[in-house]
Each structure stands twice: as structure tokens, then as C-alpha cells.
PDB file of C-alpha atoms in Angstrom:
ATOM      1  CA  ASP P   2     -20.070  15.304 -17.114  1.00  0.00           C
ATOM      2  CA  VAL P   3     -18.585  13.183 -14.181  1.00  0.00           C
ATOM      3  CA  LYS P   4     -20.360  10.123 -13.945  1.00  0.00           C
ATOM      4  CA  VAL P   5     -19.892   8.029 -10.394  1.00  0.00           C
ATOM      5  CA  THR P   6     -22.086   5.005 -10.595  1.00  0.00           C
ATOM      6  CA  GLN P   7     -23.148   2.636  -7.812  1.00  0.00           C
ATOM      7  CA  SER P   8     -24.073  -1.048  -8.501  1.00  0.00           C
ATOM      8  CA  SER P   9     -27.421  -1.343  -6.047  1.00  0.00           C
ATOM      9  CA  ARG P  10     -30.000   1.376  -5.262  1.00  0.00           C
ATOM     10  CA  TYR P  11     -31.730  -0.734  -3.336  1.00  0.00           C
ATOM     11  CA  LEU P  12     -29.792  -3.975  -1.939  1.00  0.00           C
ATOM     12  CA  VAL P  13     -31.618  -6.450   1.152  1.00  0.00           C
ATOM     13  CA  LYS P  14     -28.871  -9.366   2.687  1.00  0.00           C
ATOM     14  CA  ARG P  15     -28.832 -11.411   5.489  1.00  0.00           C
ATOM     15  CA  THR P  16     -27.158 -10.889   8.444  1.00  0.00           C
ATOM     16  CA  GLY P  17     -23.563 -12.744   8.057  1.00  0.00           C
ATOM     17  CA  GLU P  18     -23.438 -12.315   4.370  1.00  0.00           C
ATOM     18  CA  LYS P  19     -20.474 -11.027   2.717  1.00  0.00           C
ATOM     19  CA  VAL P  20     -21.628  -8.225   0.639  1.00  0.00           C
ATOM     20  CA  PHE P  21     -19.779  -6.020  -2.274  1.00  0.00           C
ATOM     21  CA  LEU P  22     -21.018  -2.360  -2.803  1.00  0.00           C
ATOM     22  CA  GLU P  23     -19.320  -1.017  -6.735  1.00  0.00           C
ATOM     23  CA  CYS P  24     -18.791   2.474  -7.501  1.00  0.00           C
ATOM     24  CA  VAL P  25     -17.201   3.337 -11.058  1.00  0.00           C
ATOM     25  CA  GLN P  26     -16.454   6.676 -11.548  1.00  0.00           C
ATOM     26  CA  ASP P  27     -15.490   8.023 -15.319  1.00  0.00           C
ATOM     27  CA  MET P  28     -13.754  10.556 -15.140  1.00  0.00           C
ATOM     28  CA  ASP P  29     -10.122   9.512 -14.537  1.00  0.00           C
ATOM     29  CA  HIS P  30     -10.425  10.341 -10.897  1.00  0.00           C
ATOM     30  CA  GLU P  31      -7.376   9.643  -8.717  1.00  0.00           C
ATOM     31  CA  ASN P  32      -9.667   9.713  -4.977  1.00  0.00           C
ATOM     32  CA  MET P  33     -12.226   7.779  -4.153  1.00  0.00           C
ATOM     33  CA  PHE P  34     -14.680   8.105  -1.071  1.00  0.00           C
ATOM     34  CA  TRP P  35     -17.301   5.272   0.915  1.00  0.00           C
ATOM     35  CA  TYR P  36     -19.316   7.180   2.868  1.00  0.00           C
ATOM     36  CA  ARG P  37     -22.276   6.255   4.912  1.00  0.00           C
ATOM     37  CA  GLN P  38     -25.479   8.454   5.887  1.00  0.00           C
ATOM     38  CA  ASP P  39     -27.708   7.940   8.457  1.00  0.00           C
ATOM     39  CA  PRO P  40     -30.689   9.748  10.102  1.00  0.00           C
ATOM     40  CA  GLY P  41     -29.412  12.377  12.449  1.00  0.00           C
ATOM     41  CA  LEU P  42     -25.578  11.009  11.906  1.00  0.00           C
ATOM     42  CA  GLY P  43     -24.365  13.173   8.569  1.00  0.00           C
ATOM     43  CA  LEU P  44     -22.134  11.698   6.538  1.00  0.00           C
ATOM     44  CA  ARG P  45     -19.646   9.817   7.747  1.00  0.00           C
ATOM     45  CA  LEU P  46     -16.457   8.409   6.252  1.00  0.00           C
ATOM     46  CA  ILE P  47     -15.685   4.680   5.972  1.00  0.00           C
ATOM     47  CA  TYR P  48     -13.146   4.624   3.525  1.00  0.00           C
ATOM     48  CA  PHE P  49     -11.202   6.510   0.828  1.00  0.00           C
ATOM     49  CA  SER P  50      -8.280   5.929  -1.431  1.00  0.00           C
ATOM     50  CA  TYR P  51      -6.138   8.261  -3.805  1.00  0.00           C
ATOM     51  CA  ASP P  52      -4.225   6.014  -5.897  1.00  0.00           C
ATOM     52  CA  VAL P  53      -4.639   2.498  -7.379  1.00  0.00           C
ATOM     53  CA  LYS P  54      -4.061  -0.229  -4.961  1.00  0.00           C
ATOM     54  CA  MET P  55      -4.087   2.546  -1.993  1.00  0.00           C
ATOM     55  CA  LYS P  56      -6.307   2.988   1.042  1.00  0.00           C
ATOM     56  CA  GLU P  57      -6.678   4.836   4.029  1.00  0.00           C
ATOM     57  CA  LYS P  58      -9.210   4.145   7.232  1.00  0.00           C
ATOM     58  CA  GLY P  59     -12.420   7.000   7.690  1.00  0.00           C
ATOM     59  CA  ASP P  60     -13.475   7.432  10.209  1.00  0.00           C
ATOM     60  CA  ILE P  61     -15.537   4.167  10.920  1.00  0.00           C
ATOM     61  CA  PRO P  62     -13.958   1.538   8.947  1.00  0.00           C
ATOM     62  CA  GLU P  63     -14.706  -1.487  11.279  1.00  0.00           C
ATOM     63  CA  GLY P  64     -16.354  -4.013   9.940  1.00  0.00           C
ATOM     64  CA  TYR P  65     -15.860  -3.129   6.212  1.00  0.00           C
ATOM     65  CA  SER P  66     -12.478  -3.286   3.923  1.00  0.00           C
ATOM     66  CA  VAL P  67     -12.319  -2.292  -0.120  1.00  0.00           C
ATOM     67  CA  SER P  68     -10.821  -2.739  -2.945  1.00  0.00           C
ATOM     68  CA  ARG P  69      -8.986  -0.739  -5.576  1.00  0.00           C
ATOM     69  CA  GLU P  70      -7.368  -2.760  -8.081  1.00  0.00           C
ATOM     70  CA  LYS P  71      -8.697   0.034 -11.270  1.00  0.00           C
ATOM     71  CA  LYS P  72      -8.612   3.617 -10.971  1.00  0.00           C
ATOM     72  CA  GLU P  73     -11.847   3.921 -12.033  1.00  0.00           C
ATOM     73  CA  ARG P  74     -13.270   1.101  -9.520  1.00  0.00           C
ATOM     74  CA  PHE P  75     -13.784   1.407  -6.117  1.00  0.00           C
ATOM     75  CA  SER P  76     -15.418  -1.796  -3.709  1.00  0.00           C
ATOM     76  CA  LEU P  77     -16.462  -1.625  -0.161  1.00  0.00           C
ATOM     77  CA  ILE P  78     -17.041  -4.933   1.418  1.00  0.00           C
ATOM     78  CA  LEU P  79     -19.184  -6.203   3.954  1.00  0.00           C
ATOM     79  CA  GLU P  80     -17.244  -9.121   5.424  1.00  0.00           C
ATOM     80  CA  SER P  81     -19.883 -10.290   7.188  1.00  0.00           C
ATOM     81  CA  ALA P  82     -22.647  -8.220   7.454  1.00  0.00           C
ATOM     82  CA  SER P  83     -24.624  -7.076  10.805  1.00  0.00           C
ATOM     83  CA  THR P  84     -28.160  -5.340  11.293  1.00  0.00           C
ATOM     84  CA  ASN P  85     -26.008  -1.727  12.561  1.00  0.00           C
ATOM     85  CA  GLN P  86     -24.467  -1.815   9.079  1.00  0.00           C
ATOM     86  CA  THR P  87     -28.280  -1.122   7.145  1.00  0.00           C
ATOM     87  CA  SER P  88     -27.460   2.206   5.804  1.00  0.00           C
ATOM     88  CA  MET P  89     -27.557   4.511   2.815  1.00  0.00           C
ATOM     89  CA  TYR P  90     -24.309   3.862   1.394  1.00  0.00           C
ATOM     90  CA  LEU P  91     -22.201   6.704  -1.464  1.00  0.00           C
ATOM     91  CA  CYS P  92     -19.396   6.427  -3.246  1.00  0.00           C
ATOM     92  CA  ALA P  93     -17.759   9.625  -4.098  1.00  0.00           C
ATOM     93  CA  SER P  94     -14.238  10.552  -6.304  1.00  0.00           C
ATOM     94  CA  SER P  95     -12.593  13.896  -6.601  1.00  0.00           C
ATOM     95  CA  PHE P  96      -9.412  14.581  -8.666  1.00  0.00           C
ATOM     96  CA  GLY P  97      -6.477  16.917  -6.926  1.00  0.00           C
ATOM     97  CA  THR P  98      -6.043  16.431  -3.322  1.00  0.00           C
ATOM     98  CA  VAL P  99      -7.894  14.459  -0.816  1.00  0.00           C
ATOM     99  CA  GLU P 100      -9.010  17.518   1.348  1.00  0.00           C
ATOM    100  CA  SER P 101      -9.730  19.571  -1.196  1.00  0.00           C
ATOM    101  CA  GLY P 102     -10.933  18.632  -4.258  1.00  0.00           C
ATOM    102  CA  GLU P 103     -14.643  18.689  -5.118  1.00  0.00           C
ATOM    103  CA  GLN P 104     -16.603  15.406  -4.185  1.00  0.00           C
ATOM    104  CA  TYR P 105     -19.248  13.595  -7.041  1.00  0.00           C
ATOM    105  CA  PHE P 106     -20.893  11.791  -5.274  1.00  0.00           C
ATOM    106  CA  GLY P 107     -23.108   8.205  -6.823  1.00  0.00           C
ATOM    107  CA  PRO P 108     -26.671   8.441  -6.288  1.00  0.00           C
ATOM    108  CA  GLY P 109     -26.333   6.171  -3.036  1.00  0.00           C
ATOM    109  CA  THR P 110     -26.921   2.128  -2.160  1.00  0.00           C
ATOM    110  CA  ARG P 111     -29.449   1.739   0.661  1.00  0.00           C
ATOM    111  CA  LEU P 112     -28.974  -1.211   2.570  1.00  0.00           C
ATOM    112  CA  THR P 113     -30.822  -3.128   4.075  1.00  0.00           C
ATOM    113  CA  VAL P 114     -29.133  -5.992   7.131  1.00  0.00           C
ATOM    114  CA  THR P 115     -31.883  -8.283   7.583  1.00  0.00           C
TER     115      THR P 115
ATOM    116  CA  GLY Y  21     -11.553  14.862  18.785  1.00  0.00           C
ATOM    117  CA  GLN Y  22     -11.811  16.957  15.820  1.00  0.00           C
ATOM    118  CA  GLN Y  23     -15.327  18.098  15.350  1.00  0.00           C
ATOM    119  CA  VAL Y  24     -17.254  20.210  12.786  1.00  0.00           C
ATOM    120  CA  MET Y  25     -20.766  21.898  14.111  1.00  0.00           C
ATOM    121  CA  GLN Y  26     -23.674  22.769  12.126  1.00  0.00           C
ATOM    122  CA  ILE Y  27     -26.371  25.163  13.306  1.00  0.00           C
ATOM    123  CA  PRO Y  28     -29.474  24.817  13.085  1.00  0.00           C
ATOM    124  CA  GLN Y  29     -30.734  21.514  12.700  1.00  0.00           C
ATOM    125  CA  TYR Y  30     -33.729  22.464  10.768  1.00  0.00           C
ATOM    126  CA  GLN Y  31     -34.716  25.706   9.344  1.00  0.00           C
ATOM    127  CA  HIS Y  32     -38.858  26.441   8.192  1.00  0.00           C
ATOM    128  CA  VAL Y  33     -38.859  29.301   6.387  1.00  0.00           C
ATOM    129  CA  GLN Y  34     -41.656  30.669   4.197  1.00  0.00           C
ATOM    130  CA  GLU Y  35     -40.816  31.506   0.864  1.00  0.00           C
ATOM    131  CA  GLY Y  36     -38.932  35.181   0.222  1.00  0.00           C
ATOM    132  CA  GLU Y  37     -37.543  34.912   3.977  1.00  0.00           C
ATOM    133  CA  ASP Y  38     -33.601  34.818   4.524  1.00  0.00           C
ATOM    134  CA  PHE Y  39     -31.789  31.755   5.978  1.00  0.00           C
ATOM    135  CA  THR Y  40     -27.975  31.040   7.273  1.00  0.00           C
ATOM    136  CA  THR Y  41     -26.446  28.238   8.377  1.00  0.00           C
ATOM    137  CA  TYR Y  42     -23.562  28.520  10.307  1.00  0.00           C
ATOM    138  CA  CYS Y  43     -20.382  25.698  10.378  1.00  0.00           C
ATOM    139  CA  ASN Y  44     -18.288  25.718  13.939  1.00  0.00           C
ATOM    140  CA  SER Y  45     -14.985  24.303  13.948  1.00  0.00           C
ATOM    141  CA  SER Y  46     -12.842  23.382  16.951  1.00  0.00           C
ATOM    142  CA  THR Y  47      -9.623  23.599  14.899  1.00  0.00           C
ATOM    143  CA  THR Y  48      -8.689  25.917  11.718  1.00  0.00           C
ATOM    144  CA  LEU Y  49      -9.529  24.695   8.615  1.00  0.00           C
ATOM    145  CA  SER Y  50      -7.024  24.603   5.403  1.00  0.00           C
ATOM    146  CA  ASN Y  51     -10.681  24.636   3.684  1.00  0.00           C
ATOM    147  CA  ILE Y  52     -14.088  24.305   4.049  1.00  0.00           C
ATOM    148  CA  GLN Y  53     -16.317  23.052   1.439  1.00  0.00           C
ATOM    149  CA  TRP Y  54     -20.403  23.056   1.132  1.00  0.00           C
ATOM    150  CA  TYR Y  55     -22.734  20.536  -0.530  1.00  0.00           C
ATOM    151  CA  LYS Y  56     -26.549  20.258  -0.467  1.00  0.00           C
ATOM    152  CA  GLN Y  57     -29.031  17.173  -0.829  1.00  0.00           C
ATOM    153  CA  ARG Y  58     -32.337  17.448  -2.095  1.00  0.00           C
ATOM    154  CA  PRO Y  59     -34.387  14.800  -1.043  1.00  0.00           C
ATOM    155  CA  GLY Y  60     -33.977  11.403  -1.869  1.00  0.00           C
ATOM    156  CA  GLY Y  61     -30.527  12.436  -3.481  1.00  0.00           C
ATOM    157  CA  HIS Y  62     -27.499  12.652  -3.244  1.00  0.00           C
ATOM    158  CA  PRO Y  63     -24.528  15.213  -1.823  1.00  0.00           C
ATOM    159  CA  VAL Y  64     -23.419  18.377  -4.672  1.00  0.00           C
ATOM    160  CA  PHE Y  65     -20.571  20.548  -4.506  1.00  0.00           C
ATOM    161  CA  LEU Y  66     -21.549  23.722  -4.354  1.00  0.00           C
ATOM    162  CA  ILE Y  67     -18.463  26.150  -3.159  1.00  0.00           C
ATOM    163  CA  GLN Y  68     -15.153  25.044  -1.479  1.00  0.00           C
ATOM    164  CA  LEU Y  69     -13.703  28.703   0.609  1.00  0.00           C
ATOM    165  CA  VAL Y  70      -9.984  28.071   0.829  1.00  0.00           C
ATOM    166  CA  LYS Y  71      -8.737  31.908   2.185  1.00  0.00           C
ATOM    167  CA  SER Y  72      -8.523  33.521   5.465  1.00  0.00           C
ATOM    168  CA  GLY Y  73     -11.988  35.849   4.983  1.00  0.00           C
ATOM    169  CA  GLU Y  74     -12.694  34.912   2.286  1.00  0.00           C
ATOM    170  CA  VAL Y  75     -16.665  35.775   0.873  1.00  0.00           C
ATOM    171  CA  LYS Y  76     -18.126  34.431  -2.388  1.00  0.00           C
ATOM    172  CA  LYS Y  77     -21.302  34.817  -3.886  1.00  0.00           C
ATOM    173  CA  GLN Y  78     -23.605  32.288  -5.803  1.00  0.00           C
ATOM    174  CA  LYS Y  79     -26.708  34.573  -7.054  1.00  0.00           C
ATOM    175  CA  ARG Y  80     -28.182  34.300  -3.957  1.00  0.00           C
ATOM    176  CA  LEU Y  81     -26.307  32.093  -2.147  1.00  0.00           C
ATOM    177  CA  THR Y  82     -23.303  34.430  -0.116  1.00  0.00           C
ATOM    178  CA  PHE Y  83     -20.847  31.963   1.517  1.00  0.00           C
ATOM    179  CA  GLN Y  84     -18.357  33.067   3.745  1.00  0.00           C
ATOM    180  CA  PHE Y  85     -15.233  31.947   6.055  1.00  0.00           C
ATOM    181  CA  GLY Y  86     -13.922  33.706   8.677  1.00  0.00           C
ATOM    182  CA  GLU Y  87     -11.057  35.465   9.841  1.00  0.00           C
ATOM    183  CA  ALA Y  88      -9.702  32.693  12.203  1.00  0.00           C
ATOM    184  CA  LYS Y  89     -10.775  29.932   9.131  1.00  0.00           C
ATOM    185  CA  LYS Y  90     -13.252  28.323  11.960  1.00  0.00           C
ATOM    186  CA  ASN Y  91     -16.067  29.112  11.076  1.00  0.00           C
ATOM    187  CA  SER Y  92     -18.073  29.220   7.746  1.00  0.00           C
ATOM    188  CA  SER Y  93     -21.547  29.979   6.903  1.00  0.00           C
ATOM    189  CA  LEU Y  94     -23.565  29.982   4.249  1.00  0.00           C
ATOM    190  CA  HIS Y  95     -26.944  32.518   3.522  1.00  0.00           C
ATOM    191  CA  ILE Y  96     -29.894  32.739   0.937  1.00  0.00           C
ATOM    192  CA  THR Y  97     -31.444  35.583  -0.181  1.00  0.00           C
ATOM    193  CA  ALA Y  98     -35.040  35.384  -1.041  1.00  0.00           C
ATOM    194  CA  THR Y  99     -35.567  31.496  -0.539  1.00  0.00           C
ATOM    195  CA  GLN Y 100     -37.031  29.632  -3.031  1.00  0.00           C
ATOM    196  CA  THR Y 101     -38.773  26.091  -2.975  1.00  0.00           C
ATOM    197  CA  THR Y 102     -35.932  25.223  -5.104  1.00  0.00           C
ATOM    198  CA  ASP Y 103     -33.208  25.485  -2.454  1.00  0.00           C
ATOM    199  CA  VAL Y 104     -35.784  23.115   0.059  1.00  0.00           C
ATOM    200  CA  GLY Y 105     -32.994  20.694   1.262  1.00  0.00           C
ATOM    201  CA  THR Y 106     -29.893  19.526   3.500  1.00  0.00           C
ATOM    202  CA  TYR Y 107     -27.376  21.871   3.248  1.00  0.00           C
ATOM    203  CA  PHE Y 108     -23.673  20.204   4.134  1.00  0.00           C
ATOM    204  CA  CYS Y 109     -20.132  21.836   5.252  1.00  0.00           C
ATOM    205  CA  ALA Y 110     -17.277  19.389   5.747  1.00  0.00           C
ATOM    206  CA  GLY Y 111     -13.448  20.882   6.654  1.00  0.00           C
ATOM    207  CA  ARG Y 112     -10.358  19.179   7.887  1.00  0.00           C
ATOM    208  CA  LYS Y 113      -9.987  15.182   7.375  1.00  0.00           C
ATOM    209  CA  LEU Y 114     -13.380  15.215   5.564  1.00  0.00           C
ATOM    210  CA  ILE Y 115     -15.233  15.628   8.231  1.00  0.00           C
ATOM    211  CA  TRP Y 116     -18.733  16.579   8.215  1.00  0.00           C
ATOM    212  CA  GLY Y 117     -21.459  18.603   9.716  1.00  0.00           C
ATOM    213  CA  LEU Y 118     -24.547  17.060  10.005  1.00  0.00           C
ATOM    214  CA  GLY Y 119     -26.266  19.198   7.322  1.00  0.00           C
ATOM    215  CA  THR Y 120     -29.212  21.772   7.935  1.00  0.00           C
ATOM    216  CA  SER Y 121     -32.645  20.903   6.246  1.00  0.00           C
ATOM    217  CA  LEU Y 122     -34.233  23.641   4.883  1.00  0.00           C
ATOM    218  CA  ALA Y 123     -37.935  23.797   4.376  1.00  0.00           C
ATOM    219  CA  VAL Y 124     -39.883  26.062   2.522  1.00  0.00           C
ATOM    220  CA  ASN Y 125     -43.163  26.544   2.574  1.00  0.00           C
ATOM    221  CA  PRO Y 126     -44.785  28.638  -0.380  1.00  0.00           C
TER     222      PRO Y 126
END
């Protein structure tokens, strides 16, 4: 069974803090993704990576950065958290091509920025 | 820009009734994926459609890909309470529809 784990289920941070969200997958998938999910807005792609050290911007990369130093791990970084980054963050991984691979999701991290 | 429109946004049915959600793209899609997200859960992959006019079935679920590869549908026959959740389509460049939330009255 594919397993995608995220470092925290719930996180509360203060405005201006640097925030790290970690995602680990155990199936040797090439592709990893970070989404945020907000009511009424669906899933929006922040960044994705198709290989170690490779990254591509998604639809809403502003205010975020990512790091993929190892194949199994993909980190999302909020350089200076703001209240409008309060959201559910979902990590996913897939094999094959980025657009056609079945995505396996982690349980999500609900981040609150106060 | 590219968009994937999904309708309806919400659907409330009696158990046993059928349900359909539609996904429409402004551009031709190379493939389309469908996911289900249970309340409090994360999206789970259901299926991928690739060919023009493709129809695939999974028990009570029927998925269709339009001839022009710009639209798709998911039809559930005789809904059950286990079908409750939000159904998403995802198309080109990982753009997701906003989802259709299904509620089923027992």
C-alpha cells in the first residue's frame, strides 16, 4: 500500500513565522505535489516536483517555496506566514508522467496562522 | 486561462436515486481523472479516462469521456450512504474542478 505521510495534522503558527510542512512517500514515486484546499475553491496546486532537486510552480506559488533533496521527501516552506495562508495543505505523490499518474494523497495538514 | 468547470456544486439525493456530476473544460484534455473525498478525508483516486468517447464502469459508477475530450461525467446508479463525499475531476496541467458535494438521505 502506498503511504504518504505529512508531518503534522494540525499546526498553529503566528504571522511572520517561517513554517515547514514535510511530506514523505514510501513508494519511490518520481512526482510529488503540494496543494492547498479551501472551501469553495477546490484544490489548487502550489508546487510540484518531478525529480530530486527539480521543482515547478503551480497555480499559486506566491508566498511559498519547496525543497526536494531526497526522492521520498518534499517540503513546503512558508517563508513568512500570513493569515491568508490559513488553509488545509495536501501533499500527493505519483509515478509516471506528472499529468497522468494516479495521485496518492496524504492526510493533510490544517494550518492556522494567527 | 484554462478552466475545468464542474456542476452541480451540491447535490442532495434520497438513497436509491441516481446522481450525475459533469466536468467541462475550455480546452481539449489529454486525459481526465476523477477523485472522491469523504468528509474529513483526503482525495482518493477513482479512475482515469484517456480515449475519446471512453466509458468505464466501476460497480455502480459509470465514467464517460466526451468525444471531443472536453467534457466528462460521473454517474452513480442507486446511491448509497457510502457514496457521500465530494467528487472532483482533474484535467490538464493538474487543474481541478471545484467538486460536487453529494449528500445522501437514508
